[in-house]
Amino acid sequence: MQITINAAMTVDGKIASILGNSEISSEEDLSRVHELRASVDGIVVGISTVLVDDPRLTVRLATKQVRRKHPARIIIDSTGKIPLDSRVLRTASKVKTIVAVTELAHTDTISKIEKMGAVVIVSGKKIVNLKKVLSTVKNMGIKKILVEGGGEINWSFFSQGLVNELIVTIAPRIVGGRQATTLVEGEGYPSISSGVKLQLQKVQMQTNGELVLYYKLRN
Ligand SMILES: NC(=O)c1ccc[n+]([C@@H]2O[C@H](COP(=O)([O-])OP(=O)(O)OC[C@H]3O[C@@H](n4cnc5c(N)ncnc54)[C@H](OP(=O)(O)O)[C@@H]3O)[C@@H](O)[C@H]2O)c1
């Protein structure tokens, strides 16, 4: 399994404003992200990202020649609260869509999601068991994964040692806000030395002053 986290943040580490606005990337950066999407088998996002952004998670804005097949969309959603009119579910019969829920999700909720054309995986008691979900999707041929947030999902992937690579775009902006979501949320590590260790591989400067940093995870 190859797992990459990609995110865009402001210089002060926010991936959204206090109101949940996350339009941080420039057009150039969006093209890069869509080209990256085209190179993976599946894209993972948390339910809060779907509720706030209603993303499509498809390959539309690539400028380079890329394969046309959209990766599968995998939504991490404990109780199955994904709206039936969300963009991912509305297009679930055309683009493979997987909703990973827990035992808390009601059977009628699950069948409504399935009726939209999505596959539902039940895994975990209160929060979704990511390792089990990854092993299930691997059996479906989804081996290269792009995690596109948000902060809580990023924390779960990092803290469980599931990440191989982090790509982060730093936009020349500051938005502040105590409640604004940062790149990694969750409980956090108690000290800097116990945090996740990264090795910088590449720095790319984009035309509007954005920096794209490529990190590998260090043991
Ligand atoms: N700039 C960027 O690159 C970028 C990218 C993505 C998102 N965003 C922004 O980030 C914000 C959303 O981020 P967020 O941190 O609030 O939420 P999130 O990571 O999108 O979703 C977190 C939710 O997923 C569910 N979940 C189920 N199992 C989980 C598990 N094992 N680990 C973690 N979460 C699990 C939980 O809700 P339930 O228990 O209710 O299921 C949890 O609250 C939005 O404002 C969005 O715009 C920005």
mmCIF file of N, CA and C and ligand atoms in Angstrom, residues 6-9 15-16 20-22 24 45-49 52-53 76-79 81 126-130 148-154 156 160 181 185, ligand 1:
data_model
loop_
_atom_site.group_PDB
_atom_site.id
_atom_site.type_symbol
_atom_site.label_atom_id
_atom_site.label_comp_id
_atom_site.label_asym_id
_atom_site.label_seq_id
_atom_site.Cartn_x
_atom_site.Cartn_y
_atom_site.Cartn_z
ATOM 1 N N ASN A 6 -2.056 14.734 0.821
ATOM 2 C CA ASN A 6 -1.862 16.011 0.124
ATOM 3 C C ASN A 6 -2.796 17.044 0.741
ATOM 4 N N ALA A 7 -2.262 18.241 0.978
ATOM 5 C CA ALA A 7 -3.099 19.309 1.532
ATOM 6 C C ALA A 7 -2.534 20.658 1.130
ATOM 7 N N ALA A 8 -3.397 21.658 1.191
ATOM 8 C CA ALA A 8 -2.948 23.039 0.975
ATOM 9 C C ALA A 8 -3.209 23.796 2.260
ATOM 10 N N MET A 9 -2.208 24.531 2.716
ATOM 11 C CA MET A 9 -2.402 25.290 3.959
ATOM 12 C C MET A 9 -1.862 26.714 3.828
ATOM 13 N N ILE A 15 -5.841 24.727 7.183
ATOM 14 C CA ILE A 15 -6.303 24.164 5.907
ATOM 15 C C ILE A 15 -7.704 24.676 5.565
ATOM 16 N N ALA A 16 -8.259 25.478 6.444
ATOM 17 C CA ALA A 16 -9.534 26.152 6.181
ATOM 18 C C ALA A 16 -9.625 27.358 7.102
ATOM 19 N N GLY A 20 -14.710 27.596 7.488
ATOM 20 C CA GLY A 20 -14.593 26.357 6.714
ATOM 21 C C GLY A 20 -14.250 26.582 5.254
ATOM 22 N N ASN A 21 -13.911 27.834 4.901
ATOM 23 C CA ASN A 21 -13.512 28.093 3.517
ATOM 24 C C ASN A 21 -12.106 27.530 3.294
ATOM 25 N N SER A 22 -11.980 26.657 2.281
ATOM 26 C CA SER A 22 -10.683 25.990 2.078
ATOM 27 C C SER A 22 -10.132 26.212 0.677
ATOM 28 N N ILE A 24 -7.681 27.401 -0.915
ATOM 29 C CA ILE A 24 -6.331 27.894 -0.645
ATOM 30 C C ILE A 24 -5.454 27.776 -1.883
ATOM 31 N N VAL A 45 -11.285 10.837 2.096
ATOM 32 C CA VAL A 45 -11.573 12.070 2.848
ATOM 33 C C VAL A 45 -12.475 11.750 4.031
ATOM 34 N N GLY A 46 -12.446 12.635 5.019
ATOM 35 C CA GLY A 46 -13.314 12.505 6.183
ATOM 36 C C GLY A 46 -14.682 13.094 5.895
ATOM 37 N N ILE A 47 -15.660 12.674 6.688
ATOM 38 C CA ILE A 47 -17.044 13.125 6.454
ATOM 39 C C ILE A 47 -17.186 14.640 6.628
ATOM 40 N N SER A 48 -16.408 15.245 7.552
ATOM 41 C CA SER A 48 -16.563 16.694 7.745
ATOM 42 C C SER A 48 -16.165 17.451 6.488
ATOM 43 N N THR A 49 -15.182 16.935 5.780
ATOM 44 C CA THR A 49 -14.774 17.575 4.516
ATOM 45 C C THR A 49 -15.905 17.493 3.498
ATOM 46 N N VAL A 52 -18.611 20.033 4.610
ATOM 47 C CA VAL A 52 -18.258 21.454 4.465
ATOM 48 C C VAL A 52 -18.021 21.822 2.991
ATOM 49 N N ASP A 53 -17.278 20.985 2.272
ATOM 50 C CA ASP A 53 -16.835 21.353 0.911
ATOM 51 C C ASP A 53 -17.685 20.749 -0.202
ATOM 52 N N ILE A 76 -14.816 8.472 4.914
ATOM 53 C CA ILE A 76 -14.745 7.907 6.271
ATOM 54 C C ILE A 76 -15.843 8.581 7.109
ATOM 55 N N ASP A 77 -16.859 7.817 7.478
ATOM 56 C CA ASP A 77 -18.095 8.404 7.984
ATOM 57 C C ASP A 77 -18.743 7.450 9.002
ATOM 58 N N SER A 78 -18.412 7.592 10.297
ATOM 59 C CA SER A 78 -18.839 6.616 11.324
ATOM 60 C C SER A 78 -20.310 6.236 11.267
ATOM 61 N N THR A 79 -21.180 7.258 11.176
ATOM 62 C CA THR A 79 -22.617 6.966 11.314
ATOM 63 C C THR A 79 -23.369 6.964 9.983
ATOM 64 N N LYS A 81 -23.639 9.631 7.896
ATOM 65 C CA LYS A 81 -24.415 10.876 7.750
ATOM 66 C C LYS A 81 -24.154 11.604 6.430
ATOM 67 N N LYS A 126 -16.915 2.661 17.126
ATOM 68 C CA LYS A 126 -17.356 4.063 17.234
ATOM 69 C C LYS A 126 -16.751 4.950 16.164
ATOM 70 N N ILE A 127 -15.462 4.720 15.894
ATOM 71 C CA ILE A 127 -14.848 5.425 14.770
ATOM 72 C C ILE A 127 -14.377 4.374 13.763
ATOM 73 N N VAL A 128 -14.223 4.798 12.533
ATOM 74 C CA VAL A 128 -13.887 3.852 11.469
ATOM 75 C C VAL A 128 -12.486 3.290 11.690
ATOM 76 N N ASN A 129 -12.373 1.980 11.582
ATOM 77 C CA ASN A 129 -11.074 1.307 11.715
ATOM 78 C C ASN A 129 -10.352 1.401 10.361
ATOM 79 N N LEU A 130 -9.428 2.363 10.296
ATOM 80 C CA LEU A 130 -8.779 2.663 9.005
ATOM 81 C C LEU A 130 -7.966 1.498 8.467
ATOM 82 N N GLU A 148 -6.940 13.197 1.244
ATOM 83 C CA GLU A 148 -7.135 14.640 1.041
ATOM 84 C C GLU A 148 -7.834 15.283 2.236
ATOM 85 N N GLY A 149 -7.522 14.823 3.447
ATOM 86 C CA GLY A 149 -7.988 15.494 4.656
ATOM 87 C C GLY A 149 -9.354 15.061 5.118
ATOM 88 N N GLY A 150 -9.863 15.846 6.069
ATOM 89 C CA GLY A 150 -9.272 17.029 6.690
ATOM 90 C C GLY A 150 -8.297 16.698 7.814
ATOM 91 N N GLY A 151 -8.212 17.636 8.752
ATOM 92 C CA GLY A 151 -7.230 17.552 9.815
ATOM 93 C C GLY A 151 -7.377 16.320 10.706
ATOM 94 N N GLU A 152 -8.599 15.929 10.999
ATOM 95 C CA GLU A 152 -8.820 14.759 11.876
ATOM 96 C C GLU A 152 -8.381 13.477 11.169
ATOM 97 N N ILE A 153 -8.737 13.359 9.922
ATOM 98 C CA ILE A 153 -8.346 12.170 9.148
ATOM 99 C C ILE A 153 -6.826 12.132 9.010
ATOM 100 N N ASN A 154 -6.220 13.299 8.749
ATOM 101 C CA ASN A 154 -4.754 13.350 8.631
ATOM 102 C C ASN A 154 -4.108 12.842 9.922
ATOM 103 N N SER A 156 -5.361 10.749 12.136
ATOM 104 C CA SER A 156 -5.542 9.299 12.277
ATOM 105 C C SER A 156 -4.537 8.545 11.407
ATOM 106 N N GLN A 160 -1.357 6.519 13.244
ATOM 107 C CA GLN A 160 -1.357 5.052 13.119
ATOM 108 C C GLN A 160 -0.227 4.562 12.217
ATOM 109 N N THR A 181 -9.403 24.881 11.137
ATOM 110 C CA THR A 181 -8.782 23.553 11.065
ATOM 111 C C THR A 181 -7.326 23.663 10.595
ATOM 112 N N GLU A 185 -5.044 17.637 13.110
ATOM 113 C CA GLU A 185 -5.783 17.909 14.355
ATOM 114 C C GLU A 185 -5.550 16.752 15.336
HETATM 115 N N1 LIG B 1 -6.929 22.755 2.459
HETATM 116 C C1 LIG B 1 -7.029 21.465 2.310
HETATM 117 O O1 LIG B 1 -6.147 20.828 1.698
HETATM 118 C C2 LIG B 1 -8.217 20.737 2.889
HETATM 119 C C3 LIG B 1 -8.435 19.400 2.529
HETATM 120 C C4 LIG B 1 -9.517 18.728 3.115
HETATM 121 C C5 LIG B 1 -10.339 19.376 4.030
HETATM 122 N N2 LIG B 1 -10.109 20.673 4.339
HETATM 123 C C6 LIG B 1 -10.957 21.359 5.327
HETATM 124 O O2 LIG B 1 -10.877 20.638 6.562
HETATM 125 C C7 LIG B 1 -12.096 20.809 7.276
HETATM 126 C C8 LIG B 1 -12.588 19.444 7.721
HETATM 127 O O3 LIG B 1 -11.584 18.804 8.480
HETATM 128 P P1 LIG B 1 -11.917 18.125 9.891
HETATM 129 O O4 LIG B 1 -10.627 17.867 10.549
HETATM 130 O O5 LIG B 1 -12.933 18.966 10.592
HETATM 131 O O6 LIG B 1 -12.666 16.767 9.507
HETATM 132 P P2 LIG B 1 -12.335 15.513 8.559
HETATM 133 O O7 LIG B 1 -10.969 15.016 8.821
HETATM 134 O O8 LIG B 1 -12.732 15.849 7.171
HETATM 135 O O9 LIG B 1 -13.406 14.448 9.080
HETATM 136 C C9 LIG B 1 -13.295 14.000 10.414
HETATM 137 C C10 LIG B 1 -14.489 13.136 10.802
HETATM 138 O O10 LIG B 1 -14.402 11.841 10.195
HETATM 139 C C11 LIG B 1 -15.049 10.914 11.021
HETATM 140 N N3 LIG B 1 -14.203 9.770 11.317
HETATM 141 C C12 LIG B 1 -14.642 8.487 11.369
HETATM 142 N N4 LIG B 1 -13.650 7.654 11.639
HETATM 143 C C13 LIG B 1 -12.532 8.407 11.777
HETATM 144 C C14 LIG B 1 -11.187 8.096 12.078
HETATM 145 N N5 LIG B 1 -10.760 6.840 12.248
HETATM 146 N N6 LIG B 1 -10.305 9.099 12.182
HETATM 147 C C15 LIG B 1 -10.676 10.376 11.992
HETATM 148 N N7 LIG B 1 -11.942 10.745 11.692
HETATM 149 C C16 LIG B 1 -12.868 9.762 11.592
HETATM 150 C C17 LIG B 1 -15.416 11.639 12.321
HETATM 151 O O11 LIG B 1 -16.768 12.054 12.246
HETATM 152 P P3 LIG B 1 -17.969 11.017 12.586
HETATM 153 O O12 LIG B 1 -17.547 10.348 13.879
HETATM 154 O O13 LIG B 1 -19.138 11.873 12.695
HETATM 155 O O14 LIG B 1 -18.016 10.066 11.463
HETATM 156 C C18 LIG B 1 -14.518 12.853 12.275
HETATM 157 O O15 LIG B 1 -15.020 13.945 13.004
HETATM 158 C C19 LIG B 1 -13.059 21.489 6.340
HETATM 159 O O16 LIG B 1 -13.177 22.857 6.694
HETATM 160 C C20 LIG B 1 -12.413 21.364 4.974
HETATM 161 O O17 LIG B 1 -12.732 22.466 4.159
HETATM 162 C C21 LIG B 1 -9.068 21.374 3.782
#
